[in-house]
Coordinates of C-alpha atoms in Angstrom, one line a residue:
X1049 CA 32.9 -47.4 -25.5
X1050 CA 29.5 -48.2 -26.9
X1051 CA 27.6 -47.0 -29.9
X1052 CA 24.9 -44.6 -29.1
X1053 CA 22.9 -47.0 -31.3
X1054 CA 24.0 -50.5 -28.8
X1055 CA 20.9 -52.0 -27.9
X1056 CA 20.7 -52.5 -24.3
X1057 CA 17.8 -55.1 -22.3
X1058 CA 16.9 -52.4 -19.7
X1059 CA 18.0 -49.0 -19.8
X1060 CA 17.4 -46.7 -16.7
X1061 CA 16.8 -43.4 -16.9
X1062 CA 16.7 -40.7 -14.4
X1063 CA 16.8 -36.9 -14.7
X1064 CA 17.1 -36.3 -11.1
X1065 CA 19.3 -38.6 -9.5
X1066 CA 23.1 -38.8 -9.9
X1067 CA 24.9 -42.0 -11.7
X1068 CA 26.2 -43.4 -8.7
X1069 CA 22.6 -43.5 -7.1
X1070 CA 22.7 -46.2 -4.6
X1071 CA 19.0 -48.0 -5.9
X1072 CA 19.0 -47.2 -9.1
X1073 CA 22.7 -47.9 -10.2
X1074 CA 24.4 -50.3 -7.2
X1075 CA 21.8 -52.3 -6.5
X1076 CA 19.0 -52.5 -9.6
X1077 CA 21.0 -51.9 -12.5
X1078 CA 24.1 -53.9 -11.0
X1079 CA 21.8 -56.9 -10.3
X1080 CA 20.5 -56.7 -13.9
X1081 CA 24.2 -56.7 -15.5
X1082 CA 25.4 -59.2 -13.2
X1083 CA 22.3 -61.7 -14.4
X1084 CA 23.6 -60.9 -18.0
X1085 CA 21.3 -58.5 -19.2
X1086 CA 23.1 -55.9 -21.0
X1087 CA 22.1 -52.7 -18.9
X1088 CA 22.1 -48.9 -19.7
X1089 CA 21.6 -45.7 -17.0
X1090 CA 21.0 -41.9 -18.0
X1091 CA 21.4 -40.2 -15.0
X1092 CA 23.1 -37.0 -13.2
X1093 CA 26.7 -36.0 -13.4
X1094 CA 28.4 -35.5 -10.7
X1095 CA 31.9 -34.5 -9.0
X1096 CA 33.1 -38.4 -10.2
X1097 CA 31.9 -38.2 -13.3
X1098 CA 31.1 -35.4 -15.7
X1099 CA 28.4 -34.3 -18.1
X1100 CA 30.9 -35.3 -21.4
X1101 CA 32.2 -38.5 -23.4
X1102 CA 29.2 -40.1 -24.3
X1103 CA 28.9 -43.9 -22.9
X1104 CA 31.0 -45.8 -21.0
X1105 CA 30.8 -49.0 -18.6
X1106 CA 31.2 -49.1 -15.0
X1107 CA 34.3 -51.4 -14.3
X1108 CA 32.6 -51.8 -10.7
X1109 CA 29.2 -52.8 -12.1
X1110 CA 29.5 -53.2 -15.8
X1111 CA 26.6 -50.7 -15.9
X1112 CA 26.8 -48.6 -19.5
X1113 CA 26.4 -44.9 -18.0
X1114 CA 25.6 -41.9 -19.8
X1115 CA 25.5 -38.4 -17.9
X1116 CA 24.1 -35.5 -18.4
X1117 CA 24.7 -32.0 -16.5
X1118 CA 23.0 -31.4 -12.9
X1119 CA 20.7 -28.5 -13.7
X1120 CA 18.7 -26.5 -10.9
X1121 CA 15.0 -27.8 -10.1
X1122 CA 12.8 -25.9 -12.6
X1123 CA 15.4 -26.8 -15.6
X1124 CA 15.4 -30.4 -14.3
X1125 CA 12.1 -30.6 -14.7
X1126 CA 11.9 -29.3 -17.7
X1127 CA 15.5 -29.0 -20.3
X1128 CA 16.9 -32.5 -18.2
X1129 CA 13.4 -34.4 -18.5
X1130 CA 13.5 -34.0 -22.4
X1131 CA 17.0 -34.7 -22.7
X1132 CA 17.2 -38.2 -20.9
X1133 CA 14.0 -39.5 -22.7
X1134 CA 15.5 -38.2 -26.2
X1135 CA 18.5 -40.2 -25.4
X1136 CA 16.4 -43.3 -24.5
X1137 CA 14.6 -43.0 -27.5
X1138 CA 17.9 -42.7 -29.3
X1139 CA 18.9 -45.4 -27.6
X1140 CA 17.5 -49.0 -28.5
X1141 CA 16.3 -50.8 -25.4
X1142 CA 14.0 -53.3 -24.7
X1143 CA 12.9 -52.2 -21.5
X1144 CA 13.1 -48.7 -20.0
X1145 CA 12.8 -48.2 -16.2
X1146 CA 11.9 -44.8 -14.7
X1147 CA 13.1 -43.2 -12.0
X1148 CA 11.2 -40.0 -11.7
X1149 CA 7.6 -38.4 -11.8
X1150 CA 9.2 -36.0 -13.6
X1151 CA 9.5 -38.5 -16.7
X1152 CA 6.1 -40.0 -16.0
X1153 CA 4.9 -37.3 -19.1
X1154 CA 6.7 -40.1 -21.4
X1155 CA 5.2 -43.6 -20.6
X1156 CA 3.0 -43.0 -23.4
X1157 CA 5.7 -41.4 -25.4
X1158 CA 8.2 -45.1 -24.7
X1159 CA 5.4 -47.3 -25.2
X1160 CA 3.9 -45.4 -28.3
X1161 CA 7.8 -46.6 -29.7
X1162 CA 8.0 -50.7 -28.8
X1163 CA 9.5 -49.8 -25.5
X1164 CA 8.3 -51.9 -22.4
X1165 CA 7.6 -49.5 -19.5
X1166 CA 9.2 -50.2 -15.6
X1167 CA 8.0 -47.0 -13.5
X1168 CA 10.5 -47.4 -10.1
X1169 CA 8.5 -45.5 -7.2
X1170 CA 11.1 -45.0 -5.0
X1171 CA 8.1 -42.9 -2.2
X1172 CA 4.5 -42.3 -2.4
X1173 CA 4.2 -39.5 -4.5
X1174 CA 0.7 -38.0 -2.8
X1175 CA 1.8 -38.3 0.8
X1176 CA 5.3 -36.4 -0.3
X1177 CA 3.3 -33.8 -2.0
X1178 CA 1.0 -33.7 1.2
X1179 CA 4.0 -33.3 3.6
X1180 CA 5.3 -30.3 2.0
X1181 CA 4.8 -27.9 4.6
X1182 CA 5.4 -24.5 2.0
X1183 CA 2.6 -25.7 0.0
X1184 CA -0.3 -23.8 0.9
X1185 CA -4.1 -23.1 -0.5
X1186 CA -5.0 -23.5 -4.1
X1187 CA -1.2 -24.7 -4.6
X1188 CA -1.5 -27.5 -2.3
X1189 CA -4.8 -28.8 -3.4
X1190 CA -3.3 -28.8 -7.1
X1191 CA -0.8 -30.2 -6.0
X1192 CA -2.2 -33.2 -4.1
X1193 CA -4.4 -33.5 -7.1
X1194 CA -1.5 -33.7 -9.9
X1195 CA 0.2 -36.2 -8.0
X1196 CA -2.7 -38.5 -8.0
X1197 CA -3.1 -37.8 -11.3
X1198 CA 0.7 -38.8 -12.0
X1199 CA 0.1 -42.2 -10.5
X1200 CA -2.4 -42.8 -12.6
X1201 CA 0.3 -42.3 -15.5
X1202 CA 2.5 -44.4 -13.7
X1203 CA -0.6 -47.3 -14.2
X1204 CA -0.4 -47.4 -17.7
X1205 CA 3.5 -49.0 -17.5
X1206 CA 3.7 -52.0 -18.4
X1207 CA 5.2 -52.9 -14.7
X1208 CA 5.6 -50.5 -11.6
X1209 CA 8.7 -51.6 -9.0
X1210 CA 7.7 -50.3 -5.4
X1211 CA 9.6 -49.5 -2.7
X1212 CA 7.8 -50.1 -0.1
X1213 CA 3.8 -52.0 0.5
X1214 CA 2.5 -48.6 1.2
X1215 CA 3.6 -47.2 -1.9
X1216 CA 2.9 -50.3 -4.0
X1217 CA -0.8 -49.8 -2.9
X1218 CA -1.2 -46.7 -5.3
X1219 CA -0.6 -48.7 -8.1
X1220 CA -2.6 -51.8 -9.9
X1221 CA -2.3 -54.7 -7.9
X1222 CA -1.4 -57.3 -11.0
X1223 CA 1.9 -55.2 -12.6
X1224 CA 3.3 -54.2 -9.2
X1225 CA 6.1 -55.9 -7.4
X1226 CA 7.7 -55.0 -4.3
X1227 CA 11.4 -54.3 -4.1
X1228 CA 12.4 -52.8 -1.0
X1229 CA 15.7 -50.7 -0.8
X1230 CA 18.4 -53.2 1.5
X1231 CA 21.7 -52.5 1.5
X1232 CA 24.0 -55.2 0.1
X1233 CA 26.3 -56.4 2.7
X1234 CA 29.7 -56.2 2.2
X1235 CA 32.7 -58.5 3.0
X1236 CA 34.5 -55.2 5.1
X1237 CA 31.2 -54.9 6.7
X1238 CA 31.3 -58.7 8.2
X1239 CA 35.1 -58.0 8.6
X1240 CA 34.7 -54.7 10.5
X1241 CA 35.4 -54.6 14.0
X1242 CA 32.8 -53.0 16.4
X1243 CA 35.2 -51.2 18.4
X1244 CA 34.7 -48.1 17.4
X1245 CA 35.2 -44.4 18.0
X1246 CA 33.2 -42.1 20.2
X1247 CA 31.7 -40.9 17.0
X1248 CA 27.8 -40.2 16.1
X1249 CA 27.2 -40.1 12.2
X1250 CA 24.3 -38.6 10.1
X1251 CA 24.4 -39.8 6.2
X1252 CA 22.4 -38.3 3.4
X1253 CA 20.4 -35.4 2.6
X1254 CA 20.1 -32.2 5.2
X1255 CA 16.6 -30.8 5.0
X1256 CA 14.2 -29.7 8.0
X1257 CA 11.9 -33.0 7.8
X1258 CA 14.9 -35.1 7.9
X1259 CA 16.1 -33.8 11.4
X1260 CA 18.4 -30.6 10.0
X1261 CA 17.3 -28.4 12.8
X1262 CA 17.3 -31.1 15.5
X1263 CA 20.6 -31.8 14.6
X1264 CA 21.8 -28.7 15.2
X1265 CA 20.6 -28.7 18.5
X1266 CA 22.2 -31.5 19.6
X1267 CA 25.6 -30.4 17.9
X1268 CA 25.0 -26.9 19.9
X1269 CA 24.7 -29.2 23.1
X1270 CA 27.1 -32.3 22.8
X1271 CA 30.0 -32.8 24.9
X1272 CA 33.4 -33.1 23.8
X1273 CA 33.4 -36.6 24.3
X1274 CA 32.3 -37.6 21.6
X1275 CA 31.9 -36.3 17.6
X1276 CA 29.0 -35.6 15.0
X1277 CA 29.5 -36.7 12.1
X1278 CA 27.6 -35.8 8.8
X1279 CA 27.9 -36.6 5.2
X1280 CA 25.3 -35.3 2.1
X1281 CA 24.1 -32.9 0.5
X1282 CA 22.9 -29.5 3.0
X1283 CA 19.5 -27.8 1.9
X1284 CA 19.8 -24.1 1.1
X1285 CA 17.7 -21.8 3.3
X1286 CA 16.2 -22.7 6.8
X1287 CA 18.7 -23.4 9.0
X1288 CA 21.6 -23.8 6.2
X1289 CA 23.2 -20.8 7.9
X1290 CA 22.8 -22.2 11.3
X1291 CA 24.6 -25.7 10.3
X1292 CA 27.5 -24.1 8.2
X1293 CA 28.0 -21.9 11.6
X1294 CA 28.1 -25.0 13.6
X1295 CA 30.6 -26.4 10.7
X1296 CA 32.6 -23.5 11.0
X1297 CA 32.8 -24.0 15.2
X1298 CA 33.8 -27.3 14.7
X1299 CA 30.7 -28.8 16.8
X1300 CA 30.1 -30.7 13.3
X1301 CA 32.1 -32.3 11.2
X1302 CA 30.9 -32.1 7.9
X1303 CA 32.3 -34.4 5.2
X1304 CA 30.1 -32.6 2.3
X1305 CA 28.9 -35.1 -0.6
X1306 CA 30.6 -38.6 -0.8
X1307 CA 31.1 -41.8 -3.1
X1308 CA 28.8 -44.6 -1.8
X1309 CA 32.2 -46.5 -1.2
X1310 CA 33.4 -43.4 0.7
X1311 CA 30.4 -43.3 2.6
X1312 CA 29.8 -47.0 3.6
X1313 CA 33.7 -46.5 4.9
X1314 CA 32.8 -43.6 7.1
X1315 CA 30.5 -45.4 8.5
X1316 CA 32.8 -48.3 9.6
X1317 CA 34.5 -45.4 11.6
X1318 CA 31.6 -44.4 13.8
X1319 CA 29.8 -46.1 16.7
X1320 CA 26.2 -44.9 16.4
X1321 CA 24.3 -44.0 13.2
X1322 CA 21.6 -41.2 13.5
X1323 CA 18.0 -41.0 11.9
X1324 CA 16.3 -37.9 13.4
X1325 CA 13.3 -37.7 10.4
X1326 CA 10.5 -36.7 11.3
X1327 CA 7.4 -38.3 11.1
X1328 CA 5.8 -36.6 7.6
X1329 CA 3.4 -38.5 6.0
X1330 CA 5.8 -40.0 3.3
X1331 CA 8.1 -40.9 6.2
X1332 CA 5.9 -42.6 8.1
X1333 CA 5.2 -45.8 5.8
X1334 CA 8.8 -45.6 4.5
X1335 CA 11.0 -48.3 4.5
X1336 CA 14.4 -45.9 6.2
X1337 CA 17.4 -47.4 3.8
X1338 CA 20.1 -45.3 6.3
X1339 CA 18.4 -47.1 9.1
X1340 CA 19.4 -51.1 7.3
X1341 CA 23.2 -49.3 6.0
X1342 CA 23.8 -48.2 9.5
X1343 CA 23.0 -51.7 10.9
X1344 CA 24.3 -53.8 7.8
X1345 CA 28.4 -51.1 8.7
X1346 CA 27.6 -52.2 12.8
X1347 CA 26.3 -49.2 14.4
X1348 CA 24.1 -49.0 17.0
X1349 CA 20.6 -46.5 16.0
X1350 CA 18.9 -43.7 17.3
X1351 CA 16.1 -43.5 15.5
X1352 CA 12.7 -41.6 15.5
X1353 CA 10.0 -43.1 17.2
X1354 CA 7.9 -44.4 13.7
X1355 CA 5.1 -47.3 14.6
X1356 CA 5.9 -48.8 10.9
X1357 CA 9.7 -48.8 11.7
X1358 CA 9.4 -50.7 14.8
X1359 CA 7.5 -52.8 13.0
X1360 CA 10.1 -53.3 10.6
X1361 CA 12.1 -54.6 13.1
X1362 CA 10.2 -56.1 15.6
X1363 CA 12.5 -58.7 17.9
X1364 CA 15.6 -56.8 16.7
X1365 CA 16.9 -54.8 19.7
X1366 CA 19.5 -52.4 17.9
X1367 CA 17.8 -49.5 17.9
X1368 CA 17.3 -46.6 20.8
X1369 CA 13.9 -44.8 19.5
X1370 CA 13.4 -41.3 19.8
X1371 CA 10.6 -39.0 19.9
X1372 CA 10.0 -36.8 17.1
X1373 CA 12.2 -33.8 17.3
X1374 CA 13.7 -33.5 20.6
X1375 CA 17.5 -33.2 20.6
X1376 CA 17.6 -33.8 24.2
X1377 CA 16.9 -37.1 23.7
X1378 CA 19.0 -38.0 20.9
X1379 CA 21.8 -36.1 23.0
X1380 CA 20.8 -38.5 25.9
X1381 CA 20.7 -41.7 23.6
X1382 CA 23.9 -40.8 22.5
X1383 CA 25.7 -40.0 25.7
X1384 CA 24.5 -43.6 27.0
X1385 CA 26.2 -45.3 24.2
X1386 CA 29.2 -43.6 24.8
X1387 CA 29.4 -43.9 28.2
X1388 CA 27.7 -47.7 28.0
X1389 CA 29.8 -49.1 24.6
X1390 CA 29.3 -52.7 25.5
X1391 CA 25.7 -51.8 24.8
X1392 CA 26.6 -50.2 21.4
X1393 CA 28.4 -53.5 20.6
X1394 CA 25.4 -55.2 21.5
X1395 CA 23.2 -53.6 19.3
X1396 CA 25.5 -53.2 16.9
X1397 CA 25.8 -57.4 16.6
X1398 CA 22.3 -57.5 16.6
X1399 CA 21.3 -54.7 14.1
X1400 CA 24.4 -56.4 11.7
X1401 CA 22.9 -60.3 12.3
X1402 CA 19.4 -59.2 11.1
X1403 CA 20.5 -57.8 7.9
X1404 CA 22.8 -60.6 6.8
X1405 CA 19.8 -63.2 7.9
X1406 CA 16.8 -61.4 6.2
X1407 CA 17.3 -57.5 6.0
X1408 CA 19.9 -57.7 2.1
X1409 CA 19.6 -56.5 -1.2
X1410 CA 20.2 -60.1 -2.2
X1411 CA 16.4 -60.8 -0.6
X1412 CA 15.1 -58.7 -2.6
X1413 CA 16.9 -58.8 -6.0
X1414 CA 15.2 -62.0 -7.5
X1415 CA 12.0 -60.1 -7.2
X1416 CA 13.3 -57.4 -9.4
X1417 CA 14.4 -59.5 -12.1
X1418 CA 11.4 -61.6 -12.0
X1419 CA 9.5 -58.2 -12.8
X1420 CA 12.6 -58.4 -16.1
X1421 CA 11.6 -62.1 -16.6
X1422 CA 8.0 -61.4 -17.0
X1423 CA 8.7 -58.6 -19.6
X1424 CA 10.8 -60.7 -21.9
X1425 CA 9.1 -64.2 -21.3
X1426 CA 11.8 -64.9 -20.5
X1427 CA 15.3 -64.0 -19.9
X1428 CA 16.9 -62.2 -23.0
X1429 CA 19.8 -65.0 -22.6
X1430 CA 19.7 -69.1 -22.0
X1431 CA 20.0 -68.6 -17.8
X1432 CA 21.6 -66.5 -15.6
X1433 CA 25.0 -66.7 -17.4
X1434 CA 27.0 -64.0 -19.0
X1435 CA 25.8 -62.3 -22.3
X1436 CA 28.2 -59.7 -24.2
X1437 CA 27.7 -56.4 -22.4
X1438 CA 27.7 -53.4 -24.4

């Protein structure tokens, strides 16, 4: 176990997202132990791993994790965003990479102390602000108006990782690097066979703007051929009640909150991979990272019909598009897949080819730690070999 006192190269800190946070922990933080840098993450407890016992390494990733307790929105905000940059500050790293707006308060605070400043914008904070439909008035034009002022903040880091060219355009041109979120591909992935069952899957959060209500439609409607699948975390209020009924009836089967193993191995089991969002203005210049796990696992897609997604994957026929909610359609795309499942395999092989050819983590994971490389002048070790991890 490390002393609290172990300097680390990049430490990652997040008050909002849980350890095993797919970006943040199995791709960026993994990437940077696996070059050699000696790599920290504050993040969320979860039902793997509690809130208690200090640091410890990842055996998968070699990632140093700390947790601290999942706390309801305002308290996040507020007790979890001065408890994760206390830690950092207790905590001597190089570089610190955040995760969150919520944290955005303490560039100034990290670089005030020596500390060398990633900001990681996972969306684009004013068009999620601007797609929140309860925001309404006076609230929505402060709002709108603190966002912009929180990517101003997010300038004054030393670097700023985007997700996506849409949302690297907030951000000064000369200290922002692109690093989309692709899945890494897996050996049981290429293994996998594309004989699958009759089974459609939806994987990650419920909420109304990503396709919660539309997916209850289609579970009120589907035959008994086939099987919805879902897997995340369920929003509280809207049509929670409606889903858990649905749950209840058996129309969905609901896996609750997985492992990212877990999940990536229910998707081997399913034939088609849903993604009803719909088209908000953060969604539609997003770059969909269930849409690349779905094809990297060998599913065929139903997607919503987004002009930047097909753009995305323009000469890549693996995907049936959808318009914006209407379960009738996804009900219909579905049906054809199970009725047609030469053409699932079809898409499926297609989907699967494009990310192991230029749709991978690995595409993008020299870009993130050139953005480390530029920080230290150079790597913080003779290469890309080992360096003792903390």
């Amino acid at each position: 176990m490390p002393n609290p006192l172990q300097r680390f190269d990049v430490l990652h800190v997040s008050s909002a997202h849980p350890w095993t946070d797919v970006r943040i922990h199995q791709r960026q933080a993994a990437s940077a132990a696996a070059a050699g840098l000696r790599t920290g993450l504050i993040a969320v407890a979860n039902a793997d791993r509690g809130a208690h016992g200090g640091w410890s390494a990842d055996p998968a990733t070699g990632v140093s994790v700390h947790c601290i307790p999942r706390r309801p929105r305002l308290r996040r905000m507020t007790v979890s965003s001065a408890q994760v940059v206390r830690l950092a500050l207790r905590t001597p790293a190089d570089v610190v990479q955040i995760h969150d707006p919520e944290l955005l308060w303490a560039v100034p605070v990290f670089r005030a102390r020596g500390r060398k400043v990633v900001y990681d914008a996972h969306e684009d904070l004013p068009d999620q602000v601007r797609g929140k439909e309860y925001l309404r008035g006076a609230r929505r034009v402060l709002a709108i108006a603190a966002a912009h002022l929180l990517v101003r903040v997010a300038g004054w880091s030393d670097a700023v990782v985007a997700a996506t060219p849409a949302v690297a355009s907030r951000f000064p041109e000369d200290k922002t690097t692109v690093v989309r979120n692709l899945p890494r591909v897996r050996d049981a992935d290429l293994a996998a066979s594309l004989d699958r069952p009759p089974r459609a899957v939806y994987l990650g959060s419920h909420s109304r703007d990503r396709g919660l209500e539309v997916l209850c439609d289609v579970a009120r409607t589907a035959e008994r051929s086939w099987q919805l699948v879902t897997a995340g975390p369920v929003e509280p209020g809207g049509h929670r009640q409606a889903f858990d009924d649905l749950v209840r009836a058996e129309r969905i089967d609901h896996r609750g909150v997985l492992p990212p193993s877990d999940a990536r191995a229910l998707l081997l089991d399913c034939r088609i991979g849903l993604l009803p969002l719909r088209p908000t203005p953060a969604y539609k210049t997003s770059i969909p990272t269930k849409l690349f796990e779905y094809m990297a696992a060998g599913l065929a897609v139903i997607a919503t019909d987004i002009p930047f997604w097909r753009e995305l994957l323009d000469g890549i026929d693996c995907v049936t598009w959808v318009p914006a909610d209407d379960p009738a359609a996804i009900t219909s795309a579905i049906e054809r897949y199970v009725r047609e499942p030469e053409r699932a395999r079809a898409h499926a092989q297609a989907g699967r080819a494009a990310v192991i050819e230029r749709l991978r983590w690995e595409v993008d994971e020299s870009a993130l730690l050139g953005v480390y490389r530029a920080l230290f002048g150079a790597m913080p070790f003779d290469g890309f070999g080992p360096t003792e991890q903390p």
